[in-house]
Tab-separated table of C-alpha atoms in Angstrom:
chain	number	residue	atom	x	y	z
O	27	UNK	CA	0.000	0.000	0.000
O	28	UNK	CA	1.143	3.223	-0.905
O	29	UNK	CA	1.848	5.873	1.492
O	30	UNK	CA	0.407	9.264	0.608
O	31	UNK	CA	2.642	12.511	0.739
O	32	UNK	CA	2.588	14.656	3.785
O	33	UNK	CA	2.188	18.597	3.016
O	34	UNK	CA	5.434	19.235	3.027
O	35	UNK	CA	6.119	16.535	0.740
O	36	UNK	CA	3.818	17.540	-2.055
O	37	UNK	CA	4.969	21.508	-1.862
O	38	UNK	CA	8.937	20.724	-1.393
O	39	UNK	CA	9.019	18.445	-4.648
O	40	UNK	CA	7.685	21.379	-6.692
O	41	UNK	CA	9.830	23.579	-4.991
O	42	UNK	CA	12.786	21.729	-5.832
O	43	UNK	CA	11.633	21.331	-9.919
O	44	UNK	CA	11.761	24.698	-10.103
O	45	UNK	CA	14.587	25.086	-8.425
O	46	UNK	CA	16.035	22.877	-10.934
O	47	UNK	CA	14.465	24.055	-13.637
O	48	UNK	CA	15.540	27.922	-13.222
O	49	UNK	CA	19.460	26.465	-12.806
O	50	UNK	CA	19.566	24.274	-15.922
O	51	UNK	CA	16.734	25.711	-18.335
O	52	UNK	CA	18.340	27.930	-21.083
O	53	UNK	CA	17.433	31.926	-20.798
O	54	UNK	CA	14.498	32.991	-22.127
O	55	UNK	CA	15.967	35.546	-23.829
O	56	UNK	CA	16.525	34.496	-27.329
O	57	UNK	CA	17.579	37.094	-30.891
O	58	UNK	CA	14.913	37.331	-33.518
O	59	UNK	CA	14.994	34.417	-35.947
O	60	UNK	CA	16.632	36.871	-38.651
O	61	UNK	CA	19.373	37.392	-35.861
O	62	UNK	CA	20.464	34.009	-35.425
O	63	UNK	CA	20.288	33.124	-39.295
O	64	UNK	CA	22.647	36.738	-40.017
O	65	UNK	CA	25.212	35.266	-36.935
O	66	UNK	CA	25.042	31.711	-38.296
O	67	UNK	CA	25.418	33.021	-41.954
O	68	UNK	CA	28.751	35.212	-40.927
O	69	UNK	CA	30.589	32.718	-38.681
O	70	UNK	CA	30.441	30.094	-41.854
O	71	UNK	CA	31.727	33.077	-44.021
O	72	UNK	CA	34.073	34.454	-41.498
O	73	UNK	CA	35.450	31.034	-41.055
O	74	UNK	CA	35.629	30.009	-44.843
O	75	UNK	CA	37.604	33.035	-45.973
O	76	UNK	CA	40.035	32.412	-43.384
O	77	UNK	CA	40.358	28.575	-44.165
O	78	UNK	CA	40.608	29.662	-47.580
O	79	UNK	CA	43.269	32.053	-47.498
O	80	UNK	CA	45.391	30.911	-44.521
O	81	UNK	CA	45.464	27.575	-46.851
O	82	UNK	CA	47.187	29.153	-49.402
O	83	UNK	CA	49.242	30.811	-47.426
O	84	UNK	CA	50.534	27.833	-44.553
O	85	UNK	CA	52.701	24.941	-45.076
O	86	UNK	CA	51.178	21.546	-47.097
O	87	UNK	CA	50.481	19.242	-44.163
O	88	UNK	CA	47.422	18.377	-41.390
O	89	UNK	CA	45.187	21.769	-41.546
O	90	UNK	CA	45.277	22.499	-38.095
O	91	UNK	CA	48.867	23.813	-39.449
O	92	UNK	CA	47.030	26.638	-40.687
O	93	UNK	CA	43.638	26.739	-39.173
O	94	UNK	CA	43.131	26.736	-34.995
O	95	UNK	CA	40.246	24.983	-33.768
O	96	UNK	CA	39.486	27.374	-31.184
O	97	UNK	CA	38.991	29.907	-33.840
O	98	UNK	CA	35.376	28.544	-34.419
O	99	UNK	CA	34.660	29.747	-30.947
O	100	UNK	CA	36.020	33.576	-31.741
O	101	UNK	CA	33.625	33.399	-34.781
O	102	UNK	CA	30.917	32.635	-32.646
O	103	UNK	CA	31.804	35.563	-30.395
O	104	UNK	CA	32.392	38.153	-33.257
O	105	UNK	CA	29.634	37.289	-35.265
O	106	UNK	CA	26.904	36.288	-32.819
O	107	UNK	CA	27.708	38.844	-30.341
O	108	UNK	CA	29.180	41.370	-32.038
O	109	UNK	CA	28.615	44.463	-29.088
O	110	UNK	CA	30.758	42.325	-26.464
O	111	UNK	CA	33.625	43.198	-25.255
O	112	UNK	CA	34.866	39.938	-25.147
O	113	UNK	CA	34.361	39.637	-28.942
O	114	UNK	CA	36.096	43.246	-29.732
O	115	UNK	CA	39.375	42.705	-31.945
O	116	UNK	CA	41.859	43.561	-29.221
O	117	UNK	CA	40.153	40.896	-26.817
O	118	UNK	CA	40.107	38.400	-29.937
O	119	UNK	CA	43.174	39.547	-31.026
O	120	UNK	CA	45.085	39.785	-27.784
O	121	UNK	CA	43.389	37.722	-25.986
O	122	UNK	CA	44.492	34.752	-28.651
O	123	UNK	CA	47.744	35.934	-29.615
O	124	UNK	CA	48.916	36.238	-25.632
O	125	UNK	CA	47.036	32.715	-24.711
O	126	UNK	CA	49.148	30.721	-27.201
O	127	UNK	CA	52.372	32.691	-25.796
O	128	UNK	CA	52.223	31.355	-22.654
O	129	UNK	CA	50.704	27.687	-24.162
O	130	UNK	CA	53.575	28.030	-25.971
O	131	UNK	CA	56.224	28.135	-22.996
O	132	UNK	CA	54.424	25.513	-21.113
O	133	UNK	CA	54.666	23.303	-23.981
O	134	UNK	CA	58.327	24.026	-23.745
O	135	UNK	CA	58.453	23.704	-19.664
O	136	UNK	CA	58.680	19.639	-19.850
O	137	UNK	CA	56.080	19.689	-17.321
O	138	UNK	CA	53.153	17.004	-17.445
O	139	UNK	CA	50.218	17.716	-19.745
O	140	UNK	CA	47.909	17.048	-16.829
O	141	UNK	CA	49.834	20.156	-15.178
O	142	UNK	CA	50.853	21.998	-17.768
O	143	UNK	CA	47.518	22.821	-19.607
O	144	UNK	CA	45.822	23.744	-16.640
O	145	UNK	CA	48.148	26.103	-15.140
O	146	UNK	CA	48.520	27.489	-18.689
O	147	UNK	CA	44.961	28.364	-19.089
O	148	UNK	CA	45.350	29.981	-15.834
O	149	UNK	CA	47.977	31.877	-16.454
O	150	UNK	CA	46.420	33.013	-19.855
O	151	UNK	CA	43.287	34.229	-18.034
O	152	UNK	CA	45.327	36.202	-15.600
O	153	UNK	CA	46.913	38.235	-18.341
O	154	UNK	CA	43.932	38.538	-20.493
O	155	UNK	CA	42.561	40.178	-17.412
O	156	UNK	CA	45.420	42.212	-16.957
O	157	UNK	CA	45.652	43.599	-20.176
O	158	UNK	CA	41.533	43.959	-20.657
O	159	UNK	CA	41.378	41.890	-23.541
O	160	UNK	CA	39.404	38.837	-22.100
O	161	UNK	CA	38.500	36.396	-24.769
O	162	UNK	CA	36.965	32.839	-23.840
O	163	UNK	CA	38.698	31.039	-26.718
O	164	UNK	CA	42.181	32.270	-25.943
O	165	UNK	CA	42.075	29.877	-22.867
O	166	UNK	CA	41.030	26.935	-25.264
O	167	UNK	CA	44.557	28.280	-27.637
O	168	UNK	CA	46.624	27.818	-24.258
O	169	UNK	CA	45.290	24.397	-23.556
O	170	UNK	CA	45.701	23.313	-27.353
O	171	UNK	CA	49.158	24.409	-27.544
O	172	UNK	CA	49.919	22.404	-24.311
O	173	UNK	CA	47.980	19.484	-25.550
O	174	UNK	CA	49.496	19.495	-29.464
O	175	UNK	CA	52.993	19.442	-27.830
O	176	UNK	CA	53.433	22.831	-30.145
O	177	UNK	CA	57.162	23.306	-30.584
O	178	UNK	CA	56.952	26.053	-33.638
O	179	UNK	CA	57.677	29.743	-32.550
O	180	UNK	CA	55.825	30.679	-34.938
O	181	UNK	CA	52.499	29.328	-33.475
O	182	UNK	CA	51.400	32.601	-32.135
O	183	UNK	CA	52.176	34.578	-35.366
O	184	UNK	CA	50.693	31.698	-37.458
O	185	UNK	CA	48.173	30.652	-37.713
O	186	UNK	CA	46.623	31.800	-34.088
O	187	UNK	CA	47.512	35.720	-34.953
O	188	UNK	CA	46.646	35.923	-38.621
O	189	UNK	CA	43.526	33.407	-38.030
O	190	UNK	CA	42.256	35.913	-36.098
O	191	UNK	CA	43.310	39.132	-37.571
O	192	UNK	CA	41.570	37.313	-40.835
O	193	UNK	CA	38.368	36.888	-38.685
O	194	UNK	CA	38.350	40.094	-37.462
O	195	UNK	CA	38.181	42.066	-40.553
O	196	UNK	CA	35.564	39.427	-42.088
O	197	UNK	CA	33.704	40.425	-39.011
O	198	UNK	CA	34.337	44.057	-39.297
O	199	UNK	CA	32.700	44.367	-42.550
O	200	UNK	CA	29.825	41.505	-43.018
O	201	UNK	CA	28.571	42.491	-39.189
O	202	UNK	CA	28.954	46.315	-40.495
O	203	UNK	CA	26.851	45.373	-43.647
O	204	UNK	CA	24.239	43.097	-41.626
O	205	UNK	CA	23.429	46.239	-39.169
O	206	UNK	CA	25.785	45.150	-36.264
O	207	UNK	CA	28.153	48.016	-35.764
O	208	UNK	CA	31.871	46.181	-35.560
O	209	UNK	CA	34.286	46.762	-33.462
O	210	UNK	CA	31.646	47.938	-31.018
O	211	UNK	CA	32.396	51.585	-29.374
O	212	UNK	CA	33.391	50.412	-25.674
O	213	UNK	CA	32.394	53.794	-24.032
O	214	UNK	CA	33.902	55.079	-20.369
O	215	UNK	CA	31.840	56.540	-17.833
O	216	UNK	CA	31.831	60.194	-18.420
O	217	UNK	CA	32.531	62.631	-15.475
O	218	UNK	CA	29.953	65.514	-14.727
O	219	UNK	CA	26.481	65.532	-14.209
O	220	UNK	CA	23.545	63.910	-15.370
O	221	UNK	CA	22.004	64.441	-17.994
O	222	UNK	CA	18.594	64.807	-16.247
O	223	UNK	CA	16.781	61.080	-16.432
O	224	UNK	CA	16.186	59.603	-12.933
O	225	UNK	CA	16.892	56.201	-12.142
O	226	UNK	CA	19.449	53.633	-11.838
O	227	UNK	CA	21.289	54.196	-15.128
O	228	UNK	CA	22.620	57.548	-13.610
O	229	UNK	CA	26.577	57.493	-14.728
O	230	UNK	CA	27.322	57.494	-10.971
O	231	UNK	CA	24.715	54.774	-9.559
O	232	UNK	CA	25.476	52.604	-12.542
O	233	UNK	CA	29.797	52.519	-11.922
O	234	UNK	CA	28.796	52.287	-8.337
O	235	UNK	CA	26.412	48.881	-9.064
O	236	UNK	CA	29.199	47.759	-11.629
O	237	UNK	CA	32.173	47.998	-8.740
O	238	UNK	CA	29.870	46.153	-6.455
O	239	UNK	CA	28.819	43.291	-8.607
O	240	UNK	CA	32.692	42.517	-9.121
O	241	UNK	CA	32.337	40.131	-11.704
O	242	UNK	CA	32.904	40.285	-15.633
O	243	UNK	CA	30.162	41.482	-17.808
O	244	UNK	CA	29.930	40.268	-21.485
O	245	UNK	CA	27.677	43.552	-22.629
O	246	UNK	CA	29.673	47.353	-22.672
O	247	UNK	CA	28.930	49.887	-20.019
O	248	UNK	CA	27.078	51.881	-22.813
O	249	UNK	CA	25.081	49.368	-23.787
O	250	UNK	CA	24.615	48.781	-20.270
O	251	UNK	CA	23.230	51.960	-19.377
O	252	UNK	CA	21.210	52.490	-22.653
O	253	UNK	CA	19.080	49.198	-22.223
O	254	UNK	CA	18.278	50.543	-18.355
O	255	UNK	CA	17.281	54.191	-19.988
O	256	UNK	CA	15.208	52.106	-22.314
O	257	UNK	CA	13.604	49.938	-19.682
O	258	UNK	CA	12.888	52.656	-17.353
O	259	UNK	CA	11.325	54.418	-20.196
O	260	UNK	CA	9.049	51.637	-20.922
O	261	UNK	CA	8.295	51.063	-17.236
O	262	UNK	CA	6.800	55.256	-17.174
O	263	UNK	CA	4.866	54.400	-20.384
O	264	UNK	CA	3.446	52.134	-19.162
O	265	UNK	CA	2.647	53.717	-15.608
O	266	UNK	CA	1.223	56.771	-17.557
O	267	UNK	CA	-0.928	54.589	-20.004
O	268	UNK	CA	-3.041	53.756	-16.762
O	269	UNK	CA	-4.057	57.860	-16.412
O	270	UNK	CA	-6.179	60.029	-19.266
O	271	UNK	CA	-6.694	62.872	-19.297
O	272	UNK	CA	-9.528	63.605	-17.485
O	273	UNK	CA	-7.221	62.199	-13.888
O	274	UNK	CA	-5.518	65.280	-14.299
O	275	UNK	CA	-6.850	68.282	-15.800
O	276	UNK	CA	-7.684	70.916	-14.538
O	277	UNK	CA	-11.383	71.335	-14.428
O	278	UNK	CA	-14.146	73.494	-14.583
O	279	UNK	CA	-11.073	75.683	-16.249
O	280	UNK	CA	-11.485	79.635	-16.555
O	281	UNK	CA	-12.604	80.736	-19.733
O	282	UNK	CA	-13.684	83.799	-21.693
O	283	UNK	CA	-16.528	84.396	-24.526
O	284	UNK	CA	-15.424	85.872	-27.521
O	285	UNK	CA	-16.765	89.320	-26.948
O	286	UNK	CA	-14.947	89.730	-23.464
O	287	UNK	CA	-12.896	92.831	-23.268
O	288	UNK	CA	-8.916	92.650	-23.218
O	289	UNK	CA	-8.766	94.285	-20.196
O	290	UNK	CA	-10.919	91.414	-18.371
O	291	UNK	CA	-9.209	88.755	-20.188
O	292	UNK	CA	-5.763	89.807	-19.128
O	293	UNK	CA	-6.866	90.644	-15.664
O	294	UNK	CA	-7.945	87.243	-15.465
O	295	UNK	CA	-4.730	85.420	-16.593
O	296	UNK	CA	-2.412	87.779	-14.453
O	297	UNK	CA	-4.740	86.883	-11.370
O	298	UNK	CA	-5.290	83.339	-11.444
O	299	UNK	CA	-0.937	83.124	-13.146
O	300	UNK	CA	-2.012	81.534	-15.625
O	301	UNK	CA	-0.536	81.605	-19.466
O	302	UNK	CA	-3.696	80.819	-21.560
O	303	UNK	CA	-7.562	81.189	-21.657
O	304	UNK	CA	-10.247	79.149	-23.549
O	305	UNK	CA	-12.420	80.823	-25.730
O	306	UNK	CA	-16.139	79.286	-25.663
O	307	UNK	CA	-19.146	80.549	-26.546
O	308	UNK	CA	-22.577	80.645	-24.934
O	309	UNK	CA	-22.951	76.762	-24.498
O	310	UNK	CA	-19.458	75.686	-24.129
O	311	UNK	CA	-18.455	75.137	-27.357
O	312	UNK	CA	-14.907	75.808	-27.715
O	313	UNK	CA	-14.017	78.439	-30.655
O	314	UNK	CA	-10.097	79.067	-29.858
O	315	UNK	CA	-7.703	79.873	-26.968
O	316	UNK	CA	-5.984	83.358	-25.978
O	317	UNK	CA	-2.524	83.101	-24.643
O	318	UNK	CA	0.075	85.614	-23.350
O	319	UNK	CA	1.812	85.664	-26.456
O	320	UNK	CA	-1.171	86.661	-28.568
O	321	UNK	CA	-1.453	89.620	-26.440
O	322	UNK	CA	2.124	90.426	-27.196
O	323	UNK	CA	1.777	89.920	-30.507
O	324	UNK	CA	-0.495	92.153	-30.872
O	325	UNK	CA	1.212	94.631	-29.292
O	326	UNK	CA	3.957	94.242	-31.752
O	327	UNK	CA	6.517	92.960	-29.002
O	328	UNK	CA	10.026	91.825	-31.230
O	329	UNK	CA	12.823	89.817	-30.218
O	330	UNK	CA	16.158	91.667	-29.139
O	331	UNK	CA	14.854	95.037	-27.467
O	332	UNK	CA	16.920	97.797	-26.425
O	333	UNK	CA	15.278	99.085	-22.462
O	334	UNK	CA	13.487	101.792	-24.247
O	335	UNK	CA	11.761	99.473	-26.637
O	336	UNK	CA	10.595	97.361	-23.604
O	337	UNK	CA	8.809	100.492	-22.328
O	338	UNK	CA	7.867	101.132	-25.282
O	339	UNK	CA	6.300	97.732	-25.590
O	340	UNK	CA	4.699	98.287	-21.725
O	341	UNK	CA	3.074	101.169	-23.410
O	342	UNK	CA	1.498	99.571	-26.672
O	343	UNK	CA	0.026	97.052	-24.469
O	344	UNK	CA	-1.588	99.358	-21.998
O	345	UNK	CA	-2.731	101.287	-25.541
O	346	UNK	CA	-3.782	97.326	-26.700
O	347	UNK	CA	-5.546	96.893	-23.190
O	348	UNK	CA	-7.474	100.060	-23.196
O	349	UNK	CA	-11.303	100.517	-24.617
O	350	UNK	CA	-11.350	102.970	-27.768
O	351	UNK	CA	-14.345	105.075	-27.212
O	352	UNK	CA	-17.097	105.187	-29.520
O	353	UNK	CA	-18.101	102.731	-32.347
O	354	UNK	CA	-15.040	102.730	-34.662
O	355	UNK	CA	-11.878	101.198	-33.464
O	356	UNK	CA	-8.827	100.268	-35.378
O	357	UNK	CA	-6.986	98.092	-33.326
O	358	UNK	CA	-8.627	94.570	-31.597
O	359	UNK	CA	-10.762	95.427	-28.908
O	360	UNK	CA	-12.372	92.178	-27.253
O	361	UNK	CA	-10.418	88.699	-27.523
O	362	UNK	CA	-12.242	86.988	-30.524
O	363	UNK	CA	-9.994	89.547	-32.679
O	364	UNK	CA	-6.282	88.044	-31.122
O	365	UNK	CA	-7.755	84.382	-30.806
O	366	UNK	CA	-6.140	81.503	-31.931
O	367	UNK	CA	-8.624	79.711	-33.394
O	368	UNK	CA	-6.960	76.401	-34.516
O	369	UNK	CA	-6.654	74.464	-31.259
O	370	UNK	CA	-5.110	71.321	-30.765
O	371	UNK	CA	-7.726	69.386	-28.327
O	372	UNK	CA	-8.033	66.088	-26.667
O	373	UNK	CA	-10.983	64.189	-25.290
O	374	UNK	CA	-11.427	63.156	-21.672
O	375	UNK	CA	-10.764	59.629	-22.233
O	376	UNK	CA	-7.764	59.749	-24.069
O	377	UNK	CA	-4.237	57.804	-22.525
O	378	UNK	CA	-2.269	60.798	-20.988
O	379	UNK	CA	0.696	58.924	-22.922
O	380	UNK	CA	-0.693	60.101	-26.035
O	381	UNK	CA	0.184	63.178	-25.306
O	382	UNK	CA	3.820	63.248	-24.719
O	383	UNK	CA	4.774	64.370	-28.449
O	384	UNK	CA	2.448	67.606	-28.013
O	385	UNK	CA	4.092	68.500	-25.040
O	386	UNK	CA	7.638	67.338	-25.638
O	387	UNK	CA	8.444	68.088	-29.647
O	388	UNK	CA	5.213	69.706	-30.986
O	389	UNK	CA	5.603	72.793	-28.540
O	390	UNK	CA	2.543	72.671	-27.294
O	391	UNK	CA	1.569	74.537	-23.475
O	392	UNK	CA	-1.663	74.174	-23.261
O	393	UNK	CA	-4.331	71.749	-24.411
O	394	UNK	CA	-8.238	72.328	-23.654
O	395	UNK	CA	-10.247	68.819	-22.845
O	396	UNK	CA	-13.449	68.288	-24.794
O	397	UNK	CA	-16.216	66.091	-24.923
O	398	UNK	CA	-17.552	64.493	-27.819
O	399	UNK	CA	-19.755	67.343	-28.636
O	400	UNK	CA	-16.526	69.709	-28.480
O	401	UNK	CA	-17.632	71.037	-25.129
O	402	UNK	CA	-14.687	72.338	-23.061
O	403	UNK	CA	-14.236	70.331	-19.341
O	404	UNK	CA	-11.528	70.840	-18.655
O	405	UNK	CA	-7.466	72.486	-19.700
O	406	UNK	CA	-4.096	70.278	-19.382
O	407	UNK	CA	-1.136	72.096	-19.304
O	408	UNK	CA	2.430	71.031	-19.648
O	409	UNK	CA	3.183	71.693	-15.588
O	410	UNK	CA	0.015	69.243	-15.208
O	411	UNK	CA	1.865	66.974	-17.550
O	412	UNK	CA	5.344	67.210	-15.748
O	413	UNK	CA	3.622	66.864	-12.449
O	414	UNK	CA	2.017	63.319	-13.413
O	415	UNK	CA	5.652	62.085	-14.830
O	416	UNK	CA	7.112	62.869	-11.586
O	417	UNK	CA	4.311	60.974	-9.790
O	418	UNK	CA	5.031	57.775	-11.837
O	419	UNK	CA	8.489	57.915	-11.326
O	420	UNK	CA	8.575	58.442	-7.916
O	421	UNK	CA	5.609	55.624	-7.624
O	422	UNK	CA	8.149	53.277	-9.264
O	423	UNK	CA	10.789	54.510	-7.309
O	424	UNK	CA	8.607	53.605	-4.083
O	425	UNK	CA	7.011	49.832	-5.649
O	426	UNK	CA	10.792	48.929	-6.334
C-alpha cells in the first residue's frame, strides 16, 4: 500500500523542480529568428575566408597547421555577439595571440600535460585580465598548444595571430553590412552631471552597481546603461498609459466668450498666473484659446529690445488693453480679434501617454479637454503633464 505525501512533501518536490528548472533551463531571452540566421550566416563566411586564405598561405600538411580549432569559438563571439567586449578585436586579437604565448612556454616547460595545460589556461586568463582583452577562446589556444605538444615559434604569429586578424576584418565588414556596428564603441563613464533622467542608469549609480557586482560582464557599459534608460522608459509608459486625461486636468477651467474685453481677459490670466484662456461661446463650445503671447503679438513685441523698446512695448500694451471710445476702433478690442482659433484638443478619455509628443516636440503649453460634442471640461497644461511624470516615477521609485 502506498503511502500518501505529507504537506510538506507535495509543496517541497515542486519547490525543488523549479529550483532545478531555473538552474539548468536555457534563458528565455533568445535574438529574432533573422538574428540568429545573419550570426550563423557570418561565422560560416568568417570562417571560410580564413580557411581559404590561410590555406594558401601555410605549409602543405594536417590543416590544423594553418587553421586553430578554437577559432570557431572567436567566430561565434564576433559574429553572434558582435557588441561584447569579449568579442572586440583587441580581446580576440590579444586575448588569442597572448594565450598561445604562454601555451607556448608551457609546452616548452617539460612539465606534465595534466599540469601543464591547466596552469597554462590559468595563467592566460590572468593576463587577459590584466591587459583587458578577455576572450573565452584564448584559454582553449593555451590548452591546445599544451595538448598538441606545439614546438613552432611561430604558433602565435601563425596561424593563431593571422587566423584571427583574418576573422576580425571578415567580421568588421559583413557584421557592419548586416546592421551590427563592428568593433563595437566600448564607451567610459563620463565625469559631470547627469544628464537629467532619474533612475538607476545615472553614470554614478550605474559605476557604483558595476564595482559592487565585481564580476565580468559580457555587454559594454554603454550598452549597459542604454538598455536601463530604455527599460525605465518603458516602465513610465506604461505607468502613464493607466491615467487620461480627465485624472488630471484641470477642471471646470477659466474661460472667456469671444466678446470679453482685453482688459478682463488679461486681468484674469495675471490673477489666477495663468498663461492661456479658452475661448467658448454661450454653451461651451470651444471656438479658440488666448494666450500671453497673442497679447504680445499684438502689441507688436520683437525679439532683441533695447530698455526703451521694452517700455515702449509696456506702453502699446496698456494702448492694446485700453477701450477705444465710440463705435469705430482700429486696433482689436475684445479677444475673438487676437484668438487663436486652430486648437489642438483632446478628449477626456484619451491615454495621458498620447500626449507626450504635443508637449515634448510639438511645442505645445496648453491643451483644452473636450467632450464628444466639443464642449470644453476641462485644460491640461504642460506643468500638469510634468507633475504626473514625476508621480510615476517616484511611484516606481517607491514599488521597487
Amino acid at each position: 500500500m502506498t503511502t500518501p505525501l505529507s504537506p510538506l512533501q507535495r509543496t517541497a518536490s515542486p519547490a525543488w523542480l523549479h529550483r532545478a528548472r531555473t538552474l539548468l533551463w536555457p534563458s528565455p531571452t533568445l535574438p529574432s529568428r533573422k538574428e540568429r540566421i545573419r550570426a550563423a550566416i557570418g561565422a560560416g563566411i568568417g570562417l571560410l575566408i580564413t580557411a581559404l586564405v590561410c590555406h594558401g598561405l601555410g605549409p602543405s600538411g594536417p590543416a590544423n597547421l594553418w587553421l586553430m580549432a578554437p577559432l570557431g569559438a572567436s567566430a561565434v563571439l564576433v559574429f553572434a555577439v558582435p557588441a561584447g567586449p569579449m568579442a572586440q578585436p583587441w580581446a580576440a586579437l590579444g586575448g588569442n595571440t597572448l594565450s598561445s604565448l604562454i601555451g607556448l612556454g608551457f609546452a616548452f616547460s617539460g612539465l606534465d600535460a595534466e599540469w601543464a595545460g591547466p596552469i597554462a589556461v590559468g595563467a592566460a586568463m590572468l593576463c587577459m585580465l590584466a591587459l583587458r582583452c578577455l576572450h573565452p577562446p584564448g584559454g582553449a589556444v593555451a590548452l591546445t598548444a599544451v595538448l598538441t605538444h606545439t614546438t613552432q615559434w611561430t604558433y602565435p604569429l601563425f596561424p593563431v595571430f593571422v587566423n584571427t586578424l583574418l576573422l576580425v576584418c571578415v567580421g568588421a565588414v559583413y557584421n557592419s553590412l548586416t546592421g551590427r556596428p563592428y568593433p563595437h564603441p566600448q564607451g567610459a563613464p563620463s565625469p559631470g552631471p547627469s544628464d537629467g533622467r532619474s533612475g538607476a542608469a545615472e553614470p554614478d549609480a550605474l559605476s557604483e552597481v558595476l564595482q559592487r557586482y565585481n564580476q565580468v560582464l559580457d555587454i559594454s557599459r554603454d550598452d549597459l546603461e542604454a538598455l536601463l534608460h530604455e527599460t525605465e522608459r518603458l516602465a513610465y509608459r506604461d505607468r502613464l498609459s493607466a491615467l487620461r486625461c480627465s485624472n488630471i486636468m484641470s477642471a471646470p477651467p477659466i474661460t472667456v466668450q469671444f466678446g470679453t474685453p482685453l482688459q478682463e481677459a488679461w486681468n484674469l490670466l495675471a490673477r489666477h498666473d495663468i498663461k492661456a484662456l479658452p475661448v467658448v461661446d454661450r454653451y461651451q463650445h470651444l471656438v479658440g484659446i488666448v494666450t500671453r503671447a497673442d497679447f504680445m503679438r499684438h502689441a507688436d513685441r520683437v525679439a532683441g529690445q533695447s530698455a526703451g523698446e521694452v517700455r515702449a512695448l509696456a506702453e502699446r500694451l496698456r494702448t492694446l488693453l485700453r477701450p477705444t471710445p465710440g463705435t469705430d476702433s482700429d486696433k482689436a478690442e475684445v479677444v475673438g480679434q487676437i484668438m487663436t482659433r486652430q486648437v489642438r484638443v483632446a478628449s477626456a478619455d484619451r491615454p495621458l501617454i498620447d500626449l507626450l509628443p504635443l508637449f515634448t516636440e510639438g511645442g505645445h503649453h496648453h491643451i483644452p479637454i473636450v467632450s464628444d460634442d466639443r464642449r470644453l471640461v476641462g485644460i491640461l497644461t504642460q506643468s500638469d503633464f510634468l507633475r504626473a511624470w514625476s508621480r510615476a516615477v517616484h511611484d516606481g521609485w517607491r514599488q521597487g
